[in-house]
mmCIF file of C-alpha atoms and ligand atoms in Angstrom:
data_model
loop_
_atom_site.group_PDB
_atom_site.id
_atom_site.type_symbol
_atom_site.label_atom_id
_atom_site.label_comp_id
_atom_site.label_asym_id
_atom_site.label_seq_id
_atom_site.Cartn_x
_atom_site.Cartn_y
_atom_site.Cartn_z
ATOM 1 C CA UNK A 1 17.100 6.906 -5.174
ATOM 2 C CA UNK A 2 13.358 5.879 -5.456
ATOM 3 C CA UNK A 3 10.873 7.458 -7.768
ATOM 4 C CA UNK A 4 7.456 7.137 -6.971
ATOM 5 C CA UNK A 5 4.823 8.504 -9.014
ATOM 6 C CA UNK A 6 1.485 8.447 -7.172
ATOM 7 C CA UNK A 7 -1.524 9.436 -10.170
ATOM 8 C CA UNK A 8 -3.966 9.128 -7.941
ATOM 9 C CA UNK A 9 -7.704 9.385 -9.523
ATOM 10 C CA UNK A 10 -5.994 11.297 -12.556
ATOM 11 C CA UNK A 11 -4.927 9.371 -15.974
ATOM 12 C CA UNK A 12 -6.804 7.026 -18.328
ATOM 13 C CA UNK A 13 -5.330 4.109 -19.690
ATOM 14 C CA UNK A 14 -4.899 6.030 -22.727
ATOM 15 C CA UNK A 15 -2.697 8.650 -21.332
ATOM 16 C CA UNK A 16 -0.584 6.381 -19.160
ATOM 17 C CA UNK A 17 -0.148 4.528 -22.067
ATOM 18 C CA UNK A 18 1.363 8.015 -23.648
ATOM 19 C CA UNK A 19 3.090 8.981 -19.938
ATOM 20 C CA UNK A 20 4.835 5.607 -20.352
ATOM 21 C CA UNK A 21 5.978 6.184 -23.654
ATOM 22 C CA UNK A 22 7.432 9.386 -22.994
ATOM 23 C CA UNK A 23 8.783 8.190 -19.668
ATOM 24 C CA UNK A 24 10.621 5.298 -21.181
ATOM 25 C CA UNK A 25 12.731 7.016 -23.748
ATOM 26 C CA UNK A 26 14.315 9.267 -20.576
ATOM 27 C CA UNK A 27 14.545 6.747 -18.331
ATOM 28 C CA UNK A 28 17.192 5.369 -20.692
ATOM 29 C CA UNK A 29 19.383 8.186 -19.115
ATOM 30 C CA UNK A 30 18.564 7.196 -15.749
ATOM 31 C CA UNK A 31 21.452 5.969 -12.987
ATOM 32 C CA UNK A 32 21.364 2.032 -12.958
ATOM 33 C CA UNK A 33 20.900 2.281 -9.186
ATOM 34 C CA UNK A 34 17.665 4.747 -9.392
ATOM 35 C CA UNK A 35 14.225 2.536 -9.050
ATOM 36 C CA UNK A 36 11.043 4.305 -10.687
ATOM 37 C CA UNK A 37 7.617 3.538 -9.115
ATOM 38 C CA UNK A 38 4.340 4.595 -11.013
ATOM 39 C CA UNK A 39 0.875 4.147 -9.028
ATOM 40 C CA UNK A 40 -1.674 4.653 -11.937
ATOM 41 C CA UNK A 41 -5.621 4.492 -11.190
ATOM 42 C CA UNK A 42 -6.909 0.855 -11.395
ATOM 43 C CA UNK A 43 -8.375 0.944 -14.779
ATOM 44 C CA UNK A 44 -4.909 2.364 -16.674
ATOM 45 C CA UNK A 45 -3.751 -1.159 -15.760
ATOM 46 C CA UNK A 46 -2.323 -2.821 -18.774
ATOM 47 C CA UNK A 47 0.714 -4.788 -19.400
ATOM 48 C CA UNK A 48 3.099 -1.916 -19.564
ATOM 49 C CA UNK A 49 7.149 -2.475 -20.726
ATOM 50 C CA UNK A 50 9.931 -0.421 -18.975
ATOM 51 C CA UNK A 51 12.650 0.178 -16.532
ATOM 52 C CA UNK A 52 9.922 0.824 -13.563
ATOM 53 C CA UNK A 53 7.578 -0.841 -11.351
ATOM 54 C CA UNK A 54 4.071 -0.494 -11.713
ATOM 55 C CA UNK A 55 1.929 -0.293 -8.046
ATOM 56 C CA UNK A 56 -1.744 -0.359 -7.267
ATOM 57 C CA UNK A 57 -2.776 2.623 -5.369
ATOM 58 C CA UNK A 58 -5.265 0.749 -2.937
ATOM 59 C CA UNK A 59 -6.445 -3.214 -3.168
ATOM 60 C CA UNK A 60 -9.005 -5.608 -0.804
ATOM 61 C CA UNK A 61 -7.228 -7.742 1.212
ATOM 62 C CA UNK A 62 -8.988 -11.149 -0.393
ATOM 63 C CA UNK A 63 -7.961 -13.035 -3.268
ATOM 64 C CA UNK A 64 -11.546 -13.090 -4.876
ATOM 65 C CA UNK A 65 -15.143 -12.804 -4.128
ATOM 66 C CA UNK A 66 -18.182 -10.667 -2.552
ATOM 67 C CA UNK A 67 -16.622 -7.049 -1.830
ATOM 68 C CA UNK A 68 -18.146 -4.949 -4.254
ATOM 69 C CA UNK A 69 -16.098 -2.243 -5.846
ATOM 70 C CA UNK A 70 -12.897 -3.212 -4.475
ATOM 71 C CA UNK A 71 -10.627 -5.388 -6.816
ATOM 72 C CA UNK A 72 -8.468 -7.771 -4.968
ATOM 73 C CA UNK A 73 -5.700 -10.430 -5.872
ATOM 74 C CA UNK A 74 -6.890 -11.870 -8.368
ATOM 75 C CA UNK A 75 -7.499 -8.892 -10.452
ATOM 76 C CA UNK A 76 -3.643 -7.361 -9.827
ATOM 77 C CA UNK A 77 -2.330 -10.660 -10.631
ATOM 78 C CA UNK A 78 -4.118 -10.554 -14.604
ATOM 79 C CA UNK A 79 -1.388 -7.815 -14.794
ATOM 80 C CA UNK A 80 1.518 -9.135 -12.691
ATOM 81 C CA UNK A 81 1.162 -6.031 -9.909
ATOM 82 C CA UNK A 82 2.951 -7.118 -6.954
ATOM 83 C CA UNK A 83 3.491 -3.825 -4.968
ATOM 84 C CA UNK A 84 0.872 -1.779 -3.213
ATOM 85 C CA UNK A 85 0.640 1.338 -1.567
ATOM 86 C CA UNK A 86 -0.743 1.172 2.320
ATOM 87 C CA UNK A 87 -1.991 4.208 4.473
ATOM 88 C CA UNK A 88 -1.869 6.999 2.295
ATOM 89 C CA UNK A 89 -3.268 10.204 3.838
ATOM 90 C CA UNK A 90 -6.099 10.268 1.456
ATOM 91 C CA UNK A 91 -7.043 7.191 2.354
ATOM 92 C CA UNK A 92 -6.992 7.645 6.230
ATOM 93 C CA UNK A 93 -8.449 10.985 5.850
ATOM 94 C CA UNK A 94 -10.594 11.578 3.023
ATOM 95 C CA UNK A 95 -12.096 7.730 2.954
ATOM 96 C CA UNK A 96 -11.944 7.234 6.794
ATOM 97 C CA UNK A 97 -9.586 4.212 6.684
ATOM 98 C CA UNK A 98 -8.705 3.594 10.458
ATOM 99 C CA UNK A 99 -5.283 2.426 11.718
ATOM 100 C CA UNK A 100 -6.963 -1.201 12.362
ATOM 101 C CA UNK A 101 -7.920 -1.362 8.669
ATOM 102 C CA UNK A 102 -4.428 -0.226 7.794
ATOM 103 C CA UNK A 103 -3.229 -3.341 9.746
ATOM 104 C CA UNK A 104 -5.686 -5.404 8.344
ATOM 105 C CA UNK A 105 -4.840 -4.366 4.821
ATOM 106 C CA UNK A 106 -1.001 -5.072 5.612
ATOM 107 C CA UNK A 107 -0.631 -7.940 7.437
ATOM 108 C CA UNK A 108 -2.548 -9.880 4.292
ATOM 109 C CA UNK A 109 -0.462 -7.965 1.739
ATOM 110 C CA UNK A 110 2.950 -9.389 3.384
ATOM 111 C CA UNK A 111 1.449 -12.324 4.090
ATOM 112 C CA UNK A 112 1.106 -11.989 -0.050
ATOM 113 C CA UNK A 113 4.516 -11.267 -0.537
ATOM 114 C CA UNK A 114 3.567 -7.704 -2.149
ATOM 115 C CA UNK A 115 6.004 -5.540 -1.663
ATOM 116 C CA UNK A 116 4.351 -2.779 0.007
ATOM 117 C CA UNK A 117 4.994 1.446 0.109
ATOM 118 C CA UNK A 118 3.230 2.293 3.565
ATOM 119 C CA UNK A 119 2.788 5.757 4.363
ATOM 120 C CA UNK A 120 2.696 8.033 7.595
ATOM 121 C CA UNK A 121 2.481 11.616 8.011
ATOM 122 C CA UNK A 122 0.746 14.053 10.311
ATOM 123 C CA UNK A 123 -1.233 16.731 10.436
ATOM 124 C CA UNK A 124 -0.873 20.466 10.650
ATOM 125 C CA UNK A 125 -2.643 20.433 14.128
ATOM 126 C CA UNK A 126 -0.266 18.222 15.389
ATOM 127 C CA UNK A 127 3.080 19.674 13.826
ATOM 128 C CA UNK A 128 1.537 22.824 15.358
ATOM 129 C CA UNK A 129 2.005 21.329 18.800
ATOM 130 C CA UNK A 130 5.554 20.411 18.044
ATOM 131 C CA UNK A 131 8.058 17.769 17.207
ATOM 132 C CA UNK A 132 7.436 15.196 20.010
ATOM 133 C CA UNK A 133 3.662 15.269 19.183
ATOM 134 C CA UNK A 134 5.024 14.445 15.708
ATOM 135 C CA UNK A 135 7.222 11.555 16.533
ATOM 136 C CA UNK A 136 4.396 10.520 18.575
ATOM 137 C CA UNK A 137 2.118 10.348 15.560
ATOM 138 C CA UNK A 138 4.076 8.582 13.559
ATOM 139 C CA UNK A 139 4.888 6.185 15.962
ATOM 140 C CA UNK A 140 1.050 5.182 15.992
ATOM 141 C CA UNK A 141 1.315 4.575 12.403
ATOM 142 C CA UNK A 142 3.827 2.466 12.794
ATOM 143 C CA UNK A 143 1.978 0.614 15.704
ATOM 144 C CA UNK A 144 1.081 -3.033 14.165
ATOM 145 C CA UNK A 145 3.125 -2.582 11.159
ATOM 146 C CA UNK A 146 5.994 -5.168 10.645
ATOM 147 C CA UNK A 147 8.460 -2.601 10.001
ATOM 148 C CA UNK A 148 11.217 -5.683 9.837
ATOM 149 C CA UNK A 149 9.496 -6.442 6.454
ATOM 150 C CA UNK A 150 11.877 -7.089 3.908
ATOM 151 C CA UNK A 151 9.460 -5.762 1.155
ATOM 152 C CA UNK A 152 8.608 -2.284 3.007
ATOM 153 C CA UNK A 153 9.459 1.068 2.036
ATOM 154 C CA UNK A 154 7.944 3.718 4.140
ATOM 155 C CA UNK A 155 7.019 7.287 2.911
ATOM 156 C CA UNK A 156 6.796 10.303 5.541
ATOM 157 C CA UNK A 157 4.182 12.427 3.973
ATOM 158 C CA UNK A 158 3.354 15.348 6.006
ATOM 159 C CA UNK A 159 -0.337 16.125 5.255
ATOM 160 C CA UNK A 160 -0.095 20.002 5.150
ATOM 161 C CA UNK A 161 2.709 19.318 2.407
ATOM 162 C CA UNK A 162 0.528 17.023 0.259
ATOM 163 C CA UNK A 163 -1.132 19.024 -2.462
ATOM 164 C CA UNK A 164 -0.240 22.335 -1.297
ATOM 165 C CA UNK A 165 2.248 23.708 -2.465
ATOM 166 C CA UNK A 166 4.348 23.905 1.081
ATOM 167 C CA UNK A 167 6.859 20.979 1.196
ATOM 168 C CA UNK A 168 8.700 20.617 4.586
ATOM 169 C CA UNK A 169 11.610 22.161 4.575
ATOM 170 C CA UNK A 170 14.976 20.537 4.513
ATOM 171 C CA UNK A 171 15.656 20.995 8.437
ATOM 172 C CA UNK A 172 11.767 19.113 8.922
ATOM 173 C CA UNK A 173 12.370 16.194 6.705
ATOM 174 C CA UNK A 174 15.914 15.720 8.215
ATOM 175 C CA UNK A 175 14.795 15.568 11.817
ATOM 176 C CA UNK A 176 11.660 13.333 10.924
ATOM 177 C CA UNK A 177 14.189 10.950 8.881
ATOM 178 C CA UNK A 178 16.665 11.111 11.358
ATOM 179 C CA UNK A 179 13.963 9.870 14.087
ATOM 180 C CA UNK A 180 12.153 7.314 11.395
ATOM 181 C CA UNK A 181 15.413 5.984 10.550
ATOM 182 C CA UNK A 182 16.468 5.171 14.164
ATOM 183 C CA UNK A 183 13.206 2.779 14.097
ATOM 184 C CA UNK A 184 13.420 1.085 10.890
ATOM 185 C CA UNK A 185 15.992 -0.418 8.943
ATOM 186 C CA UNK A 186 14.012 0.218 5.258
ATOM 187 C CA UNK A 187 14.543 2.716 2.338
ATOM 188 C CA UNK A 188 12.630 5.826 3.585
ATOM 189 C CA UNK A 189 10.918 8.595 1.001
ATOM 190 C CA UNK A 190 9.710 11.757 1.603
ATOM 191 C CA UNK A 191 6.114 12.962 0.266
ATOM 192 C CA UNK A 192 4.398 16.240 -0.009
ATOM 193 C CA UNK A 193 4.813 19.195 -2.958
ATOM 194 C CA UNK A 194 8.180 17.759 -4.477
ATOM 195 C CA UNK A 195 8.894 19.101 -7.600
ATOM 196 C CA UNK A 196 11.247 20.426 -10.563
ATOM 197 C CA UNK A 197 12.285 23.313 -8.314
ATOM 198 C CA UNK A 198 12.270 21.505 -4.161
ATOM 199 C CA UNK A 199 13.844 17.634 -5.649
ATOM 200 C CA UNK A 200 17.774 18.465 -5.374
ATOM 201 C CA UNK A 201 17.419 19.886 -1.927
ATOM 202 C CA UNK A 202 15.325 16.939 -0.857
ATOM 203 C CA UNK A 203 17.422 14.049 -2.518
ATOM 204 C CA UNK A 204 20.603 15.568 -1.273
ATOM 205 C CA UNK A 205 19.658 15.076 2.704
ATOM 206 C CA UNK A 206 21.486 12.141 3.439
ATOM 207 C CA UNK A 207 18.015 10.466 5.149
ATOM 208 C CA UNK A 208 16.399 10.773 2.300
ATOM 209 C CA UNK A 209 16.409 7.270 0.290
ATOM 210 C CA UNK A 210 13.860 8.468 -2.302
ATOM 211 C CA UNK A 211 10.581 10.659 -3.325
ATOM 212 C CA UNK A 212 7.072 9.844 -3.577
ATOM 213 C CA UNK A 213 5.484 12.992 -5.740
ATOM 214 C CA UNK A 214 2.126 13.430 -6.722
ATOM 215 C CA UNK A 215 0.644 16.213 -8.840
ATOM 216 C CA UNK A 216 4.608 17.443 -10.297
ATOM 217 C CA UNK A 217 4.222 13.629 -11.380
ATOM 218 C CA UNK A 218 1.559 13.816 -13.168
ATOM 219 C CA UNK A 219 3.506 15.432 -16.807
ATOM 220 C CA UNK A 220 5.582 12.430 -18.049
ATOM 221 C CA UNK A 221 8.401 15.417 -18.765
ATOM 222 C CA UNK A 222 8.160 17.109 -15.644
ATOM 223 C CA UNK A 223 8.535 13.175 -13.838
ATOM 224 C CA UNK A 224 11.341 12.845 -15.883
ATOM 225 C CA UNK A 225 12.975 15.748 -15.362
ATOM 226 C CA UNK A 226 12.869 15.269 -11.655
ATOM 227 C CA UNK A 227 14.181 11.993 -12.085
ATOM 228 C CA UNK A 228 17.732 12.653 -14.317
ATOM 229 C CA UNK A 229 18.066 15.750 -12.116
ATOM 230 C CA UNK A 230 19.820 19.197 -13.291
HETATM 231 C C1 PEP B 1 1.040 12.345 -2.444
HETATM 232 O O1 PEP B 1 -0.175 12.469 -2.462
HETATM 233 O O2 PEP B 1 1.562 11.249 -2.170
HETATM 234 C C2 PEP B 1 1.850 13.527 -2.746
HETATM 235 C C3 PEP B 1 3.088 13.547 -2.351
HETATM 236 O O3 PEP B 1 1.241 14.534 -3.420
HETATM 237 P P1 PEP B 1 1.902 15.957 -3.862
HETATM 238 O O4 PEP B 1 3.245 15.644 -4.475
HETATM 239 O O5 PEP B 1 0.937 16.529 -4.863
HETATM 240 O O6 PEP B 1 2.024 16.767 -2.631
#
């Protein structure tokens, strides 16, 4: 199973130093085969020790040079980052990012090498309409993406699940897997309100290769509760 901890704009260097800490004396415990993922903001970056990969949640697609505010190659190289996360809802939403820019951002990331956690997921308005609008959705997302790419994990993220509280419920996240996996041949999480009490349900559907959690990630504990299991 994959572990993905997504921070977003939450944590200081400080704390993630003190997450990481905590995180590493459980992970100890962990099964060999499970692979732990933490997405911290940009400026926790630090050259962190441990049994788990460190991601950037969002990077320019240049090397260097004149894009102010966005940190690019270069800058995730100072602390050997080679994964990044690609198309998360808050970033399509919330920040506007259109599917063109998602395929932008991409295509120069694998051209990098990075290994790359894209994410889909639609929302309530179309889940509302039913499950072919749904596969439809996703199936844009997917649209330009090199889903052959040997460094791609993809993370189905319905948006009314992100934040809220309401995670999809077993049945949901089977059929969407079920229809995901039939297109691509790469490990495939499942994003939105996982926690301490929702994780065994969710990692015991066979589609399911792996979580992506966001606020129940946040506590080092909780993370690592979720992780070892019951
Ligand atoms: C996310 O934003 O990727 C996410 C899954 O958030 P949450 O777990 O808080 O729903």
């Amino acid at each position: 199973m994959i572990y993905a901890a997504n921070f977003k704009t939450n944590h200081t260097r400080a704390s993630t130093h003190a997450y990481v800490e905590k995180l590493n004396s459980a992970l100890s415990a962990k099964k060999p085969e499970d692979k732990v993922y933490i997405f911290p903001p940009t400026t926790a970056f630090d050259h962190y020790e441990g049994d788990f990969t460190i991601g950037v949640q969002n990077a320019h697609e240049a090397y260097n040079g004149a894009f102010t505010g966005e940190i690019g190659v270069e800058q995730l190289d100072e602390f050997g980052i080679r994964t990044i996360m690609i198309g998360h809802s808050e970033r399509r939403g919330i920040l506007r990012k259109s599917q063109d820019q998602v395929i932008e951002k991409f295509s120069y990331f694998e051209k990098e090498g990075f290994e790359i956690l894209y994410c889909i997921g639609e929302p309530l308005s179309i889940r509302d309409i039913g499950e072919d609008a749904v596969y439809r959705y996703l199936k844009a997302q997917l649209n330009g993406i090199d889903i052959s790419y040997e460094k791609l994990i993809v993370a189905y993220e319905p948006i009314w699940a992100i934040g809220t509280g309401r995670s999809a419920t077993v049945k949901e996240i089977t059929t969407v897997h079920k229809e995901l996996k039939a297109m691509i041949n790469r490990p495939l999480l499942y994003g939105g309100s996982v926690n301490l009490k929702n994780i065994d349900e969710i990692r015991s559907i066979e589609e399911v290769d792996g979580v992506l959690i966001g606020s129940a990630s946040l506590d080092a504990e909780n993370f690592s509760k979720m992780i070892l299991g019951s």
